[in-house]
PDB file of N, CA and C in Angstrom:
ATOM      1  N   LEU A 213     -18.760  -5.197 -11.802  1.00 87.00           N
ATOM      2  CA  LEU A 213     -19.936  -5.694 -11.102  1.00 87.00           C
ATOM      3  C   LEU A 213     -19.765  -5.514  -9.598  1.00 87.00           C
ATOM      4  N   ALA A 214     -18.549  -5.771  -9.127  1.00 82.00           N
ATOM      5  CA  ALA A 214     -18.290  -5.612  -7.696  1.00 82.00           C
ATOM      6  C   ALA A 214     -18.533  -4.171  -7.268  1.00 82.00           C
ATOM      7  N   ARG A 215     -18.107  -3.232  -8.083  1.00 89.00           N
ATOM      8  CA  ARG A 215     -18.299  -1.817  -7.747  1.00 89.00           C
ATOM      9  C   ARG A 215     -19.783  -1.465  -7.686  1.00 89.00           C
ATOM     10  N   ALA A 216     -20.556  -2.007  -8.621  1.00 90.00           N
ATOM     11  CA  ALA A 216     -21.993  -1.738  -8.623  1.00 90.00           C
ATOM     12  C   ALA A 216     -22.646  -2.286  -7.354  1.00 90.00           C
ATOM     13  N   TYR A 217     -22.265  -3.509  -6.997  1.00 86.00           N
ATOM     14  CA  TYR A 217     -22.797  -4.079  -5.757  1.00 86.00           C
ATOM     15  C   TYR A 217     -22.419  -3.217  -4.556  1.00 86.00           C
ATOM     16  N   GLN A 218     -21.188  -2.757  -4.537  1.00 87.00           N
ATOM     17  CA  GLN A 218     -20.735  -1.949  -3.411  1.00 87.00           C
ATOM     18  C   GLN A 218     -21.518  -0.641  -3.339  1.00 87.00           C
ATOM     19  N   GLN A 219     -21.752  -0.016  -4.481  1.00 91.00           N
ATOM     20  CA  GLN A 219     -22.503   1.233  -4.504  1.00 91.00           C
ATOM     21  C   GLN A 219     -23.937   1.031  -4.044  1.00 91.00           C
ATOM     22  N   LEU A 220     -24.457  -0.179  -4.250  1.00 92.00           N
ATOM     23  CA  LEU A 220     -25.818  -0.489  -3.807  1.00 92.00           C
ATOM     24  C   LEU A 220     -25.858  -0.938  -2.345  1.00 92.00           C
ATOM     25  N   GLY A 221     -24.683  -0.974  -1.707  1.00 93.00           N
ATOM     26  CA  GLY A 221     -24.620  -1.394  -0.318  1.00 93.00           C
ATOM     27  C   GLY A 221     -24.678  -2.900  -0.146  1.00 93.00           C
ATOM     28  N   ARG A 222     -24.464  -3.628  -1.210  1.00 91.00           N
ATOM     29  CA  ARG A 222     -24.517  -5.093  -1.164  1.00 91.00           C
ATOM     30  C   ARG A 222     -23.086  -5.634  -1.057  1.00 91.00           C
ATOM     31  N   ASP A 223     -22.531  -5.438   0.132  1.00 91.00           N
ATOM     32  CA  ASP A 223     -21.114  -5.722   0.352  1.00 91.00           C
ATOM     33  C   ASP A 223     -20.748  -7.190   0.191  1.00 91.00           C
ATOM     34  N   SER A 224     -21.601  -8.093   0.602  1.00 91.00           N
ATOM     35  CA  SER A 224     -21.235  -9.511   0.487  1.00 91.00           C
ATOM     36  C   SER A 224     -21.162  -9.934  -0.981  1.00 91.00           C
ATOM     37  N   GLU A 225     -22.084  -9.432  -1.803  1.00 91.00           N
ATOM     38  CA  GLU A 225     -22.020  -9.752  -3.231  1.00 91.00           C
ATOM     39  C   GLU A 225     -20.786  -9.111  -3.874  1.00 91.00           C
ATOM     40  N   ALA A 226     -20.448  -7.901  -3.439  1.00 86.00           N
ATOM     41  CA  ALA A 226     -19.251  -7.235  -3.965  1.00 86.00           C
ATOM     42  C   ALA A 226     -18.012  -8.051  -3.631  1.00 86.00           C
ATOM     43  N   ARG A 227     -17.916  -8.520  -2.394  1.00 88.00           N
ATOM     44  CA  ARG A 227     -16.767  -9.324  -1.978  1.00 88.00           C
ATOM     45  C   ARG A 227     -16.685 -10.611  -2.786  1.00 88.00           C
ATOM     46  N   GLU A 228     -17.827 -11.265  -3.028  1.00 90.00           N
ATOM     47  CA  GLU A 228     -17.847 -12.497  -3.818  1.00 90.00           C
ATOM     48  C   GLU A 228     -17.307 -12.253  -5.227  1.00 90.00           C
ATOM     49  N   GLN A 229     -17.700 -11.147  -5.820  1.00 89.00           N
ATOM     50  CA  GLN A 229     -17.227 -10.823  -7.171  1.00 89.00           C
ATOM     51  C   GLN A 229     -15.724 -10.562  -7.178  1.00 89.00           C
ATOM     52  N   LEU A 230     -15.234  -9.864  -6.174  1.00 84.00           N
ATOM     53  CA  LEU A 230     -13.800  -9.596  -6.089  1.00 84.00           C
ATOM     54  C   LEU A 230     -13.008 -10.880  -5.883  1.00 84.00           C
ATOM     55  N   GLU A 231     -13.519 -11.773  -5.049  1.00 86.00           N
ATOM     56  CA  GLU A 231     -12.841 -13.054  -4.826  1.00 86.00           C
ATOM     57  C   GLU A 231     -12.816 -13.891  -6.100  1.00 86.00           C
ATOM     58  N   ALA A 232     -13.925 -13.883  -6.834  1.00 88.00           N
ATOM     59  CA  ALA A 232     -13.972 -14.629  -8.096  1.00 88.00           C
ATOM     60  C   ALA A 232     -12.981 -14.051  -9.101  1.00 88.00           C
ATOM     61  N   GLY A 233     -12.870 -12.737  -9.132  1.00 84.00           N
ATOM     62  CA  GLY A 233     -11.915 -12.095 -10.027  1.00 84.00           C
ATOM     63  C   GLY A 233     -10.476 -12.449  -9.674  1.00 84.00           C
ATOM     64  N   ALA A 234     -10.188 -12.494  -8.395  1.00 82.00           N
ATOM     65  CA  ALA A 234      -8.835 -12.860  -7.954  1.00 82.00           C
ATOM     66  C   ALA A 234      -8.519 -14.296  -8.349  1.00 82.00           C
ATOM     67  N   GLU A 235      -9.475 -15.186  -8.206  1.00 86.00           N
ATOM     68  CA  GLU A 235      -9.269 -16.589  -8.589  1.00 86.00           C
ATOM     69  C   GLU A 235      -9.041 -16.705 -10.090  1.00 86.00           C
ATOM     70  N   ASN A 236      -9.822 -15.962 -10.876  1.00 82.00           N
ATOM     71  CA  ASN A 236      -9.640 -15.987 -12.331  1.00 82.00           C
ATOM     72  C   ASN A 236      -8.250 -15.495 -12.714  1.00 82.00           C
ATOM     73  N   THR A 237      -7.788 -14.457 -12.035  1.00 85.00           N
ATOM     74  CA  THR A 237      -6.458 -13.925 -12.311  1.00 85.00           C
ATOM     75  C   THR A 237      -5.404 -14.986 -12.057  1.00 85.00           C
ATOM     76  N   ARG A 238      -5.511 -15.693 -10.940  1.00 86.00           N
ATOM     77  CA  ARG A 238      -4.567 -16.772 -10.623  1.00 86.00           C
ATOM     78  C   ARG A 238      -4.608 -17.856 -11.692  1.00 86.00           C
ATOM     79  N   GLN A 239      -5.802 -18.214 -12.112  1.00 92.00           N
ATOM     80  CA  GLN A 239      -5.939 -19.268 -13.112  1.00 92.00           C
ATOM     81  C   GLN A 239      -5.347 -18.843 -14.449  1.00 92.00           C
ATOM     82  N   TYR A 240      -5.572 -17.595 -14.857  1.00 92.00           N
ATOM     83  CA  TYR A 240      -5.011 -17.122 -16.120  1.00 92.00           C
ATOM     84  C   TYR A 240      -3.492 -17.089 -16.049  1.00 92.00           C
ATOM     85  N   PHE A 241      -2.948 -16.626 -14.921  1.00 94.00           N
ATOM     86  CA  PHE A 241      -1.498 -16.603 -14.766  1.00 94.00           C
ATOM     87  C   PHE A 241      -0.929 -18.008 -14.949  1.00 94.00           C
ATOM     88  N   GLU A 242      -1.512 -18.970 -14.271  1.00 94.00           N
ATOM     89  CA  GLU A 242      -1.042 -20.353 -14.368  1.00 94.00           C
ATOM     90  C   GLU A 242      -1.197 -20.898 -15.785  1.00 94.00           C
ATOM     91  N   LEU A 243      -2.283 -20.551 -16.452  1.00 95.00           N
ATOM     92  CA  LEU A 243      -2.491 -20.975 -17.834  1.00 95.00           C
ATOM     93  C   LEU A 243      -1.400 -20.408 -18.736  1.00 95.00           C
ATOM     94  N   TYR A 244      -1.103 -19.118 -18.602  1.00 96.00           N
ATOM     95  CA  TYR A 244      -0.082 -18.491 -19.435  1.00 96.00           C
ATOM     96  C   TYR A 244       1.282 -19.135 -19.212  1.00 96.00           C
ATOM     97  N   VAL A 245       1.592 -19.445 -17.964  1.00 97.00           N
ATOM     98  CA  VAL A 245       2.870 -20.096 -17.671  1.00 97.00           C
ATOM     99  C   VAL A 245       2.915 -21.476 -18.320  1.00 97.00           C
ATOM    100  N   ARG A 246       1.847 -22.251 -18.188  1.00 97.00           N
ATOM    101  CA  ARG A 246       1.811 -23.584 -18.796  1.00 97.00           C
ATOM    102  C   ARG A 246       1.935 -23.510 -20.314  1.00 97.00           C
ATOM    103  N   MET A 247       1.249 -22.542 -20.920  1.00 97.00           N
ATOM    104  CA  MET A 247       1.335 -22.387 -22.370  1.00 97.00           C
ATOM    105  C   MET A 247       2.770 -22.031 -22.776  1.00 97.00           C
ATOM    106  N   GLY A 248       3.428 -21.194 -21.995  1.00 97.00           N
ATOM    107  CA  GLY A 248       4.817 -20.857 -22.254  1.00 97.00           C
ATOM    108  C   GLY A 248       5.714 -22.073 -22.143  1.00 97.00           C
ATOM    109  N   GLN A 249       5.479 -22.895 -21.141  1.00 97.00           N
ATOM    110  CA  GLN A 249       6.273 -24.106 -20.963  1.00 97.00           C
ATOM    111  C   GLN A 249       6.101 -25.050 -22.154  1.00 97.00           C
ATOM    112  N   ARG A 250       4.864 -25.220 -22.579  1.00 97.00           N
ATOM    113  CA  ARG A 250       4.601 -26.113 -23.722  1.00 97.00           C
ATOM    114  C   ARG A 250       5.294 -25.599 -24.981  1.00 97.00           C
ATOM    115  N   ALA A 251       5.199 -24.302 -25.224  1.00 97.00           N
ATOM    116  CA  ALA A 251       5.855 -23.727 -26.399  1.00 97.00           C
ATOM    117  C   ALA A 251       7.366 -23.910 -26.297  1.00 97.00           C
ATOM    118  N   GLU A 252       7.903 -23.697 -25.108  1.00 96.00           N
ATOM    119  CA  GLU A 252       9.345 -23.860 -24.896  1.00 96.00           C
ATOM    120  C   GLU A 252       9.764 -25.307 -25.156  1.00 96.00           C
ATOM    121  N   GLU A 253       8.984 -26.256 -24.678  1.00 96.00           N
ATOM    122  CA  GLU A 253       9.282 -27.678 -24.891  1.00 96.00           C
ATOM    123  C   GLU A 253       9.298 -28.047 -26.371  1.00 96.00           C
ATOM    124  N   ARG A 254       8.472 -27.361 -27.162  1.00 97.00           N
ATOM    125  CA  ARG A 254       8.403 -27.641 -28.600  1.00 97.00           C
ATOM    126  C   ARG A 254       9.410 -26.826 -29.396  1.00 97.00           C
ATOM    127  N   GLY A 255      10.226 -26.047 -28.689  1.00 96.00           N
ATOM    128  CA  GLY A 255      11.247 -25.247 -29.360  1.00 96.00           C
ATOM    129  C   GLY A 255      10.725 -23.960 -29.954  1.00 96.00           C
ATOM    130  N   LEU A 256       9.534 -23.539 -29.572  1.00 97.00           N
ATOM    131  CA  LEU A 256       8.924 -22.317 -30.105  1.00 97.00           C
ATOM    132  C   LEU A 256       9.242 -21.149 -29.170  1.00 97.00           C
ATOM    133  N   GLN A 257      10.440 -20.641 -29.270  1.00 96.00           N
ATOM    134  CA  GLN A 257      10.920 -19.632 -28.326  1.00 96.00           C
ATOM    135  C   GLN A 257      10.127 -18.332 -28.384  1.00 96.00           C
ATOM    136  N   ASP A 258       9.806 -17.865 -29.576  1.00 96.00           N
ATOM    137  CA  ASP A 258       9.037 -16.618 -29.689  1.00 96.00           C
ATOM    138  C   ASP A 258       7.671 -16.760 -29.031  1.00 96.00           C
ATOM    139  N   GLU A 259       7.016 -17.888 -29.302  1.00 97.00           N
ATOM    140  CA  GLU A 259       5.699 -18.122 -28.706  1.00 97.00           C
ATOM    141  C   GLU A 259       5.813 -18.234 -27.190  1.00 97.00           C
ATOM    142  N   ALA A 260       6.838 -18.930 -26.714  1.00 97.00           N
ATOM    143  CA  ALA A 260       7.042 -19.073 -25.271  1.00 97.00           C
ATOM    144  C   ALA A 260       7.223 -17.703 -24.635  1.00 97.00           C
ATOM    145  N   ARG A 261       8.030 -16.841 -25.255  1.00 97.00           N
ATOM    146  CA  ARG A 261       8.235 -15.486 -24.714  1.00 97.00           C
ATOM    147  C   ARG A 261       6.920 -14.721 -24.644  1.00 97.00           C
ATOM    148  N   GLN A 262       6.072 -14.895 -25.646  1.00 96.00           N
ATOM    149  CA  GLN A 262       4.780 -14.197 -25.643  1.00 96.00           C
ATOM    150  C   GLN A 262       3.910 -14.654 -24.465  1.00 96.00           C
ATOM    151  N   TRP A 263       3.834 -15.970 -24.255  1.00 97.00           N
ATOM    152  CA  TRP A 263       3.018 -16.481 -23.141  1.00 97.00           C
ATOM    153  C   TRP A 263       3.592 -16.050 -21.803  1.00 97.00           C
ATOM    154  N   TYR A 264       4.908 -16.163 -21.653  1.00 97.00           N
ATOM    155  CA  TYR A 264       5.536 -15.731 -20.402  1.00 97.00           C
ATOM    156  C   TYR A 264       5.345 -14.227 -20.202  1.00 97.00           C
ATOM    157  N   GLY A 265       5.384 -13.470 -21.292  1.00 96.00           N
ATOM    158  CA  GLY A 265       5.147 -12.028 -21.199  1.00 96.00           C
ATOM    159  C   GLY A 265       3.757 -11.717 -20.659  1.00 96.00           C
ATOM    160  N   ARG A 266       2.777 -12.473 -21.102  1.00 95.00           N
ATOM    161  CA  ARG A 266       1.416 -12.284 -20.583  1.00 95.00           C
ATOM    162  C   ARG A 266       1.375 -12.568 -19.088  1.00 95.00           C
ATOM    163  N   ALA A 267       2.054 -13.636 -18.687  1.00 96.00           N
ATOM    164  CA  ALA A 267       2.091 -13.975 -17.258  1.00 96.00           C
ATOM    165  C   ALA A 267       2.763 -12.858 -16.465  1.00 96.00           C
ATOM    166  N   LEU A 268       3.849 -12.313 -16.996  1.00 96.00           N
ATOM    167  CA  LEU A 268       4.558 -11.246 -16.291  1.00 96.00           C
ATOM    168  C   LEU A 268       3.753  -9.961 -16.210  1.00 96.00           C
ATOM    169  N   ARG A 269       2.929  -9.691 -17.203  1.00 94.00           N
ATOM    170  CA  ARG A 269       2.069  -8.506 -17.123  1.00 94.00           C
ATOM    171  C   ARG A 269       1.067  -8.654 -15.983  1.00 94.00           C
ATOM    172  N   MET A 270       0.676  -9.885 -15.696  1.00 92.00           N
ATOM    173  CA  MET A 270      -0.264 -10.120 -14.602  1.00 92.00           C
ATOM    174  C   MET A 270       0.452 -10.102 -13.252  1.00 92.00           C
ATOM    175  N   ASN A 271       1.710 -10.567 -13.249  1.00 94.00           N
ATOM    176  CA  ASN A 271       2.475 -10.631 -12.004  1.00 94.00           C
ATOM    177  C   ASN A 271       3.929 -10.282 -12.305  1.00 94.00           C
ATOM    178  N   PRO A 272       4.251  -8.986 -12.354  1.00 95.00           N
ATOM    179  CA  PRO A 272       5.610  -8.558 -12.679  1.00 95.00           C
ATOM    180  C   PRO A 272       6.669  -9.048 -11.681  1.00 95.00           C
ATOM    181  N   ALA A 273       6.260  -9.460 -10.510  1.00 96.00           N
ATOM    182  CA  ALA A 273       7.203  -9.911  -9.485  1.00 96.00           C
ATOM    183  C   ALA A 273       7.554 -11.395  -9.621  1.00 96.00           C
ATOM    184  N   ALA A 274       7.053 -12.066 -10.644  1.00 96.00           N
ATOM    185  CA  ALA A 274       7.295 -13.503 -10.818  1.00 96.00           C
ATOM    186  C   ALA A 274       8.708 -13.714 -11.364  1.00 96.00           C
ATOM    187  N   GLU A 275       9.673 -13.778 -10.460  1.00 97.00           N
ATOM    188  CA  GLU A 275      11.083 -13.877 -10.847  1.00 97.00           C
ATOM    189  C   GLU A 275      11.386 -15.151 -11.635  1.00 97.00           C
ATOM    190  N   GLU A 276      10.745 -16.258 -11.275  1.00 96.00           N
ATOM    191  CA  GLU A 276      10.987 -17.512 -11.996  1.00 96.00           C
ATOM    192  C   GLU A 276      10.633 -17.363 -13.472  1.00 96.00           C
ATOM    193  N   ILE A 277       9.513 -16.706 -13.733  1.00 97.00           N
ATOM    194  CA  ILE A 277       9.075 -16.523 -15.121  1.00 97.00           C
ATOM    195  C   ILE A 277      10.014 -15.554 -15.838  1.00 97.00           C
ATOM    196  N   ARG A 278      10.431 -14.509 -15.154  1.00 96.00           N
ATOM    197  CA  ARG A 278      11.379 -13.561 -15.740  1.00 96.00           C
ATOM    198  C   ARG A 278      12.676 -14.288 -16.117  1.00 96.00           C
ATOM    199  N   GLY A 279      13.104 -15.217 -15.279  1.00 97.00           N
ATOM    200  CA  GLY A 279      14.288 -16.001 -15.569  1.00 97.00           C
ATOM    201  C   GLY A 279      14.119 -16.869 -16.812  1.00 97.00           C
ATOM    202  N   ARG A 280      12.939 -17.411 -16.986  1.00 96.00           N
ATOM    203  CA  ARG A 280      12.669 -18.230 -18.179  1.00 96.00           C
ATOM    204  C   ARG A 280      12.772 -17.377 -19.439  1.00 96.00           C
ATOM    205  N   VAL A 281      12.226 -16.172 -19.371  1.00 95.00           N
ATOM    206  CA  VAL A 281      12.287 -15.259 -20.522  1.00 95.00           C
ATOM    207  C   VAL A 281      13.747 -14.917 -20.831  1.00 95.00           C
ATOM    208  N   GLU A 282      14.518 -14.642 -19.808  1.00 95.00           N
ATOM    209  CA  GLU A 282      15.923 -14.306 -20.015  1.00 95.00           C
ATOM    210  C   GLU A 282      16.695 -15.462 -20.645  1.00 95.00           C
ATOM    211  N   ARG A 283      16.381 -16.687 -20.256  1.00 93.00           N
ATOM    212  CA  ARG A 283      17.048 -17.847 -20.848  1.00 93.00           C
ATOM    213  C   ARG A 283      16.711 -17.992 -22.333  1.00 93.00           C
ATOM    214  N   LEU A 284      15.533 -17.541 -22.716  1.00 93.00           N
ATOM    215  CA  LEU A 284      15.107 -17.674 -24.112  1.00 93.00           C
ATOM    216  C   LEU A 284      15.730 -16.613 -25.021  1.00 93.00           C
ATOM    217  N   GLU A 285      16.284 -15.581 -24.439  1.00 87.00           N
ATOM    218  CA  GLU A 285      16.838 -14.484 -25.264  1.00 87.00           C
ATOM    219  C   GLU A 285      18.246 -14.781 -25.692  1.00 87.00           C
TER     220      GLU A 285
END
């Protein structure tokens, strides 16, 4: 949608869409981390690794999350 707005010369709407997308990405990352933590707390290591893996795909530089995955292996 942002690209379409940009092509139409509607730069402010394009920027709004990009900002909303960035916020959603942050929220999903945090959700995946929380889901991983909950699974880890319940002893569900495979499930925790899956949630942490999703978080890492969104932010490969998240060293703390990478460390959690390594502890589970």
